[in-house]
CSV table of C-alpha atoms and ligand atoms in Angstrom, one decimal:
chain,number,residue,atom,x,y,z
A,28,UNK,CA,0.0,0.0,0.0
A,29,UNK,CA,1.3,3.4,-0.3
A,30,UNK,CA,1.9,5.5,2.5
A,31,UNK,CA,-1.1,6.3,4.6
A,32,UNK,CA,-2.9,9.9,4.4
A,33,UNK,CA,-2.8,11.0,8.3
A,34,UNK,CA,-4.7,13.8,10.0
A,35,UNK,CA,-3.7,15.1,13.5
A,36,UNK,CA,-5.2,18.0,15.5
A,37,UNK,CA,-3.9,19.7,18.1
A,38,UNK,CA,-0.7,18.7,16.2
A,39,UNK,CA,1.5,22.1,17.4
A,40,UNK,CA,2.8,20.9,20.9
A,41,UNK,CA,2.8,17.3,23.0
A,42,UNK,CA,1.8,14.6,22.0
A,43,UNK,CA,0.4,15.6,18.3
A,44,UNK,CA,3.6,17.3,17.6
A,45,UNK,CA,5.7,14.1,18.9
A,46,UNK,CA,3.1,11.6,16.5
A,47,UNK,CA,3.3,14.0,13.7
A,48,UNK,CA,6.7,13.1,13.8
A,49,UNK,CA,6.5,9.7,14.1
A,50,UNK,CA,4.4,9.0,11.2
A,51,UNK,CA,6.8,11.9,9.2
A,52,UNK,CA,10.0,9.7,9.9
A,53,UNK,CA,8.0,6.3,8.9
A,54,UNK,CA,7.4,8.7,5.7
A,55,UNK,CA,3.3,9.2,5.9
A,56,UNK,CA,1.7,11.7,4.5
A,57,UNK,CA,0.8,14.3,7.2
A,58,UNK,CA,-1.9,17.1,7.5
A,59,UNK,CA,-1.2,19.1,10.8
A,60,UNK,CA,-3.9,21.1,12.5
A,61,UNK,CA,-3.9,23.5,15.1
A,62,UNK,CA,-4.7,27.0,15.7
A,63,UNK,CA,-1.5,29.0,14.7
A,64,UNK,CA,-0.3,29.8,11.3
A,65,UNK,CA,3.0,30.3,12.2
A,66,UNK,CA,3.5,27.1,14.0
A,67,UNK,CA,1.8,25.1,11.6
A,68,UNK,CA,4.6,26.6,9.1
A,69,UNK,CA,7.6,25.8,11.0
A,70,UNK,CA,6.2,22.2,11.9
A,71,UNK,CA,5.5,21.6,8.3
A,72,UNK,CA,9.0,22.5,7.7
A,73,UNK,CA,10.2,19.9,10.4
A,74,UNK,CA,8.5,17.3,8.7
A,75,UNK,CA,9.3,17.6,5.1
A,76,UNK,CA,13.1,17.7,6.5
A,77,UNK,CA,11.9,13.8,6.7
A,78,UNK,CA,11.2,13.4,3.9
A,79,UNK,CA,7.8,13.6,4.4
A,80,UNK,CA,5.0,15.2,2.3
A,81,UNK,CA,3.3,17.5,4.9
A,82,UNK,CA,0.8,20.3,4.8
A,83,UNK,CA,-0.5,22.5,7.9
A,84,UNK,CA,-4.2,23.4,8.1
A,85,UNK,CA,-5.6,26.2,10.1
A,86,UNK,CA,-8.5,24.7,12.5
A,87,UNK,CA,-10.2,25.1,16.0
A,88,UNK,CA,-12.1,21.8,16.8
A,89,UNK,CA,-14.5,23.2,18.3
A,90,UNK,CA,-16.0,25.2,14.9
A,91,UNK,CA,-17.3,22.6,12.3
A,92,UNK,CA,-16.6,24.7,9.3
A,93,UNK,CA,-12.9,24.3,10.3
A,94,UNK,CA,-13.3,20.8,10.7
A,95,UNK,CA,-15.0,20.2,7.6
A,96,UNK,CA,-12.6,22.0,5.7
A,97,UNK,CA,-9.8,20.2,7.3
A,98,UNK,CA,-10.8,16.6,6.1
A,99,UNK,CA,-11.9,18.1,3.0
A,100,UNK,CA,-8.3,19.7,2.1
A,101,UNK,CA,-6.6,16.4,3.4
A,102,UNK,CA,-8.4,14.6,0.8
A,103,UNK,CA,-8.0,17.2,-1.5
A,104,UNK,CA,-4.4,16.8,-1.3
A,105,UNK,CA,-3.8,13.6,-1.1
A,106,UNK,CA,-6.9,12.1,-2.8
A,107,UNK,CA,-7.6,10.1,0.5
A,108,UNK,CA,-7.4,10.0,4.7
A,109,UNK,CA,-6.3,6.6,6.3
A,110,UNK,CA,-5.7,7.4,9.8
A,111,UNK,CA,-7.2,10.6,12.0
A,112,UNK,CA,-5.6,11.5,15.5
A,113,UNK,CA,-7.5,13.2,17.1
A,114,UNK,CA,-5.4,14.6,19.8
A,115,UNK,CA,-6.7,18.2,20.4
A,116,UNK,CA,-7.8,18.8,23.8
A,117,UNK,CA,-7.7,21.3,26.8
A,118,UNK,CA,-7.5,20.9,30.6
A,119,UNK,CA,-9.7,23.5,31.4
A,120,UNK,CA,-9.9,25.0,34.8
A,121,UNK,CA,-9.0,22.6,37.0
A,122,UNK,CA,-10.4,23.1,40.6
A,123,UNK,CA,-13.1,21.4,43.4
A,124,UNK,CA,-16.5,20.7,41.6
A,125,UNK,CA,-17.8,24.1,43.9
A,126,UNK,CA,-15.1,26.1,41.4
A,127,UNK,CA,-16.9,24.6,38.3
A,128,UNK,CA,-19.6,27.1,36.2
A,129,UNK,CA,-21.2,26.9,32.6
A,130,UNK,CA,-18.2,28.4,31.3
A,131,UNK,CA,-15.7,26.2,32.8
A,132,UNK,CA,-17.7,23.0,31.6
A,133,UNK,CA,-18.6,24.6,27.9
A,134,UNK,CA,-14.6,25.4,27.7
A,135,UNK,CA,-13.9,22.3,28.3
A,136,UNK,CA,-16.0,19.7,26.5
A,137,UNK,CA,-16.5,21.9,23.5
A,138,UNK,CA,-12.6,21.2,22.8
A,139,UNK,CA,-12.5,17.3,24.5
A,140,UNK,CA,-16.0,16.1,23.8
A,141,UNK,CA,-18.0,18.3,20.7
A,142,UNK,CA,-14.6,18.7,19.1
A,143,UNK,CA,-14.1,14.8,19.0
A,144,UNK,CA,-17.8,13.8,17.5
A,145,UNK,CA,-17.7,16.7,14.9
A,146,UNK,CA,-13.9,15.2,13.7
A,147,UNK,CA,-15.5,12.0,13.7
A,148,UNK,CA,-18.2,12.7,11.8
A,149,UNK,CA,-15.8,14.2,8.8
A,150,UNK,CA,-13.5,11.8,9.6
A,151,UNK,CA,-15.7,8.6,9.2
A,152,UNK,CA,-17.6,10.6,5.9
A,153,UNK,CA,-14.1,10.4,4.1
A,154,UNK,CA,-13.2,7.0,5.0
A,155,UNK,CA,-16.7,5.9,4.3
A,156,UNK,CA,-16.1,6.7,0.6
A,157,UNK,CA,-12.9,4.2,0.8
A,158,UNK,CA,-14.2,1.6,2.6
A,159,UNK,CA,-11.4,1.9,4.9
A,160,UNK,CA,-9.6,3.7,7.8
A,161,UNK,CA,-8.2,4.0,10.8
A,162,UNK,CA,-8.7,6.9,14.1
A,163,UNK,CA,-7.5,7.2,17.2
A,164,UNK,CA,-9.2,9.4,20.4
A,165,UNK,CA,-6.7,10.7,22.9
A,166,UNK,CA,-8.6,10.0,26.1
A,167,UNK,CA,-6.4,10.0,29.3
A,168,UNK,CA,-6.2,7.3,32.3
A,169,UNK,CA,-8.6,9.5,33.5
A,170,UNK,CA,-11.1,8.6,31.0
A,171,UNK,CA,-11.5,5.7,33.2
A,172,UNK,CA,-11.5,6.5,36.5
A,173,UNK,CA,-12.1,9.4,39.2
A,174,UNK,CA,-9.5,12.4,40.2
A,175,UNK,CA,-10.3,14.6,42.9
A,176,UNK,CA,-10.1,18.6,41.8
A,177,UNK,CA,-10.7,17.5,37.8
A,178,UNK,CA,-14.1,16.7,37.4
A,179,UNK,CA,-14.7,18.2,34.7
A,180,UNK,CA,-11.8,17.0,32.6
A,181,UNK,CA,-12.3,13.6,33.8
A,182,UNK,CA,-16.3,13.6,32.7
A,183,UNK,CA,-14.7,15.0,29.3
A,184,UNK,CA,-12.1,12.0,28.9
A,185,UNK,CA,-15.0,9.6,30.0
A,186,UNK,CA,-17.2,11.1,27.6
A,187,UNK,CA,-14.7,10.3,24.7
A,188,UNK,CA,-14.4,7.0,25.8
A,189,UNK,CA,-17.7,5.9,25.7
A,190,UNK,CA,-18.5,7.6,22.3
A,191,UNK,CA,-15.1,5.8,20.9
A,192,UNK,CA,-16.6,2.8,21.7
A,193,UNK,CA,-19.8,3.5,20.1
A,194,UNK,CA,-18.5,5.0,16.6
A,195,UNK,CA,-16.0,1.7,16.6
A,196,UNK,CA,-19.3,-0.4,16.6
A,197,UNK,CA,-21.4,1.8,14.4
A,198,UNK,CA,-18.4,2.0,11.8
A,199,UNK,CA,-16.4,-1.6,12.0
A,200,UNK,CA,-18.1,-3.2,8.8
A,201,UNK,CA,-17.4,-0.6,6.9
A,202,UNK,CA,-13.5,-1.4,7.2
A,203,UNK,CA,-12.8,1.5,10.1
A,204,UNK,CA,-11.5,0.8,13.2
A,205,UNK,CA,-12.0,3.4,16.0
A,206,UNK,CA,-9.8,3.0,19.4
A,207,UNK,CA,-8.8,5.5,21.7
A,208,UNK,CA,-4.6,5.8,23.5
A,209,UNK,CA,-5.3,6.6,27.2
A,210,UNK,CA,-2.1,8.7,28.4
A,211,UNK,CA,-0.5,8.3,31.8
A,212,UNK,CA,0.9,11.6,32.8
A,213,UNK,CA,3.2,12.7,30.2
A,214,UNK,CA,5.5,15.5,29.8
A,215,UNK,CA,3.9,17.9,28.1
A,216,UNK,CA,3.0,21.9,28.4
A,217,UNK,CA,-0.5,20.6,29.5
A,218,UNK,CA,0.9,18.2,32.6
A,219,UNK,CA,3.0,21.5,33.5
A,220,UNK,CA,-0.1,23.5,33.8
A,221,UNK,CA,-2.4,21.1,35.2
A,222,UNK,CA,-0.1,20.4,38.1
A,223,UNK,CA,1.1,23.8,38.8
A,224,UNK,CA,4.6,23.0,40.4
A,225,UNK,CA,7.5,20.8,39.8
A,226,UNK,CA,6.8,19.3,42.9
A,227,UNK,CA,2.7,17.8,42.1
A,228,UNK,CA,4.5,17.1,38.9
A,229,UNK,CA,7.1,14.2,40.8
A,230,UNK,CA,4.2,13.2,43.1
A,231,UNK,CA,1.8,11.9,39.7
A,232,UNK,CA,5.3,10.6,38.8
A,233,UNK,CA,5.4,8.7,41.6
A,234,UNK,CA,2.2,7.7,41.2
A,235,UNK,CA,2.8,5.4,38.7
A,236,UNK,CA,4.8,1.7,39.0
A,237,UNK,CA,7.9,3.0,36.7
A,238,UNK,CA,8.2,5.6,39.0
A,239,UNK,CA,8.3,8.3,36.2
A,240,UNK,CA,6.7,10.7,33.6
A,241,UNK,CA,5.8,9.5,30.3
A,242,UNK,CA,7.9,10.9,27.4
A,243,UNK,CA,5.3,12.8,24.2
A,244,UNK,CA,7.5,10.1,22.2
A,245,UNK,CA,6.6,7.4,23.9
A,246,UNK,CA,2.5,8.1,23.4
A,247,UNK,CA,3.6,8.9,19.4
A,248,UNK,CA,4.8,5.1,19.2
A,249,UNK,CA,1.6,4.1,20.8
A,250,UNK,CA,-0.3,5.6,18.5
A,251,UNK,CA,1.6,5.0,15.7
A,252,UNK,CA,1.4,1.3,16.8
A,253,UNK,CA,-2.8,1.3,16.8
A,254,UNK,CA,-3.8,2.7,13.5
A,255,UNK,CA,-1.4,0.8,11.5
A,256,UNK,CA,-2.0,-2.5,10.1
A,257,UNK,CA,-0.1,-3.9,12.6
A,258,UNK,CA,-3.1,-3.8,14.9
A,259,UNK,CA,-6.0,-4.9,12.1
A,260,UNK,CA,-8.0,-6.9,14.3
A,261,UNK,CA,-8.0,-4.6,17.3
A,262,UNK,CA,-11.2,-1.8,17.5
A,263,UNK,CA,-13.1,-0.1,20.3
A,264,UNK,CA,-10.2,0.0,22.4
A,265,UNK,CA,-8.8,1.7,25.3
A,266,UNK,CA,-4.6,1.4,25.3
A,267,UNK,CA,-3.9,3.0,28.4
A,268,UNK,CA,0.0,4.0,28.0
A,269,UNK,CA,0.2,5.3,31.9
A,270,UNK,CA,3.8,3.1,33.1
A,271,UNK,CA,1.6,0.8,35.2
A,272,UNK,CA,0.0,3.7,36.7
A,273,UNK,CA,-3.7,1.8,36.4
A,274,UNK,CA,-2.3,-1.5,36.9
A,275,UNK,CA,-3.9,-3.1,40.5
B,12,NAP,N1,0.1,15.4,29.1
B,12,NAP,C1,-0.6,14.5,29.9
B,12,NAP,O1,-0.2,14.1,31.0
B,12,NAP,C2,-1.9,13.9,29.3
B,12,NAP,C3,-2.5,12.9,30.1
B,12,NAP,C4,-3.7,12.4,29.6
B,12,NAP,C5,-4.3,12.8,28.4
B,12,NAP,N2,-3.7,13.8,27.7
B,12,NAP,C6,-4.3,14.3,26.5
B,12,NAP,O2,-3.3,14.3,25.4
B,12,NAP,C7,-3.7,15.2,24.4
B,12,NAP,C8,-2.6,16.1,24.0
B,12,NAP,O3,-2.2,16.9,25.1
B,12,NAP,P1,-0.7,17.3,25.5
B,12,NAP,O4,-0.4,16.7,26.8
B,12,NAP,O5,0.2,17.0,24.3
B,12,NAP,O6,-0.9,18.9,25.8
B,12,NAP,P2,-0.7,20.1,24.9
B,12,NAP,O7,0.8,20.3,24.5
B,12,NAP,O8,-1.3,21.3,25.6
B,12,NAP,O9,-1.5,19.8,23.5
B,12,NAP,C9,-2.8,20.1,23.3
B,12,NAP,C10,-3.0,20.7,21.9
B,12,NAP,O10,-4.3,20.8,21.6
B,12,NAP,C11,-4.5,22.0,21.0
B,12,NAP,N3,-5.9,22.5,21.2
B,12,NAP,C12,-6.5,22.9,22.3
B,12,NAP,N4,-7.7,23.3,22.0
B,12,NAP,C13,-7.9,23.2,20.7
B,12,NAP,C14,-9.0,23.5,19.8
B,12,NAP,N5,-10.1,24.0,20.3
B,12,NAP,N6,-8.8,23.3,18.5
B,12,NAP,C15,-7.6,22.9,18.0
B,12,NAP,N7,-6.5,22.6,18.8
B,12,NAP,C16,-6.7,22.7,20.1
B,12,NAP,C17,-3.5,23.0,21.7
B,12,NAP,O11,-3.3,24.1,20.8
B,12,NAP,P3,-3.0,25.5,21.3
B,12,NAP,O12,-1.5,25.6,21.5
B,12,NAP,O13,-3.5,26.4,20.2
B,12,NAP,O14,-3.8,25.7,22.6
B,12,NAP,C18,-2.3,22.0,21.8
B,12,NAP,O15,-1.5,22.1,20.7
B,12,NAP,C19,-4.9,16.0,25.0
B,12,NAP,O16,-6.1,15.4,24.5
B,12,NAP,C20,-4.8,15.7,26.5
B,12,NAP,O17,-6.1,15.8,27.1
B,12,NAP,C21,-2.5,14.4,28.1
């Protein structure tokens, strides 16, 4: 087969950036999203230094125009999308359940939860036409169980859980397999904000049985692993990638 078409969002920082790499340096075909122009540039650069073919498009998952447009130019480009990542997400305000307020819930599932169906739904479309595809929903270990002062984020990471299970079931005769990569904590600009100091950053660390953070690289191999064709029979599943952190 030639290489497969793959569309990331949230691709700028983390864990995007670090698959957008991946699948660069295994010579995909790679259409970046995220919300900065200039960023998108300099990533797309990075990537055709692979060898890579690589195009950036400008989108906010949250606004389904953007999302429309973004499938639409992949397979504009590149006559076809085999694998969607969709990665984007937000850790909103963080904070005891008193804290939360309309806003602080819209904020935050618009990106995690609406941003994940209205991908889908392009997503799926496309791969429809082809019989064919692969995507991948980045939940978190909390996706799956409780965190005191997250609530919100958790019920967001839940939320894409049980609608990646769903879509997997709605879509597997059609040839597309839907699973979701469940990080651990993982190095990223979004751990450093979510914890708040170096110090709640060692103690999640320590939380889990490696005794360590996860590296952004780490997660790209993870996902890089579950859309391929290496993983054909697996679909409607949860990889947590966490160093034993949910392990009892
Ligand atoms: N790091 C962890 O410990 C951890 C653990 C579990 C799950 N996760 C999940 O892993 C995924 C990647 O996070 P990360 O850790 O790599 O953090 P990150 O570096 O903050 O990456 C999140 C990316 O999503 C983008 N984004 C946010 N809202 C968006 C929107 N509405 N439209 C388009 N892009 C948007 C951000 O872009 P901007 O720069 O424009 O904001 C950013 O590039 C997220 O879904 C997160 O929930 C992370």
């Amino acid at each position: 087969m030639d290489q497969p078409v793959v569309l990331i969002t949230g691709a700028l920082t983390g864990i995007g950036r670090a698959a957008a790499v991946a699948f660069a340096k295994k010579g995909a075909n790679v259409v970046v999203t995220g919300r900065r122009d200039e960023a998108g540039s300099e990533l797309v650069e990075e990537l055709r230094a692979f060898g890579a073919q690589a195009e950036f498009v400008n989108a906010d998952v949250r606004n389904e125009d953007d999302v429309r447009a973004m499938v639409d130019r992949t397979v504009a480009r590149f006559g076809r999308l085999d694998v969607a990542v969709n990665n984007a997400g937000t850790e909103g305000q963080p904070g005891p359940i008193t804290d939360q307020s309309a806003e602080t819930f819209n904020a935050t599932f618009d990106t995690n939860v609406l941003g994940v169906v209205l991908s889908m739904k392009h997503q799926v479309r496309a791969m429809q036409e082809k019989g064919s595809g692969s995507i991948v929903n980045i939940s978190s270990t909390y996706g799956h169980e409780g965190a005191a002062g997250a609530s919100v984020y958790v019920g967001s990471k839940h939320a894409v859980e049980g609608i990646t299970k769903s879509v997997a079931l709605e879509v597997a005769k059609d040839g597309i397999r839907v699973n979701a990569v469940a990080p651990g904590p993982t190095d990223t600009g979004m751990l450093t904000r979510f914890t708040g100091t170096p110090e709640n950053k060692a103690v999640l660390a320590a939380e889990t049985a490696m005794g360590r953070l996860g590296l952004s690289e780490e997660l790209a191999d993870a996902i890089v692993f579950i859309t391929s064709a290496e993983a054909s029979y697996i679909t409607g599943h949860v990889l947590n990638v966490d160093g034993g952190m949910t392990t009892n």
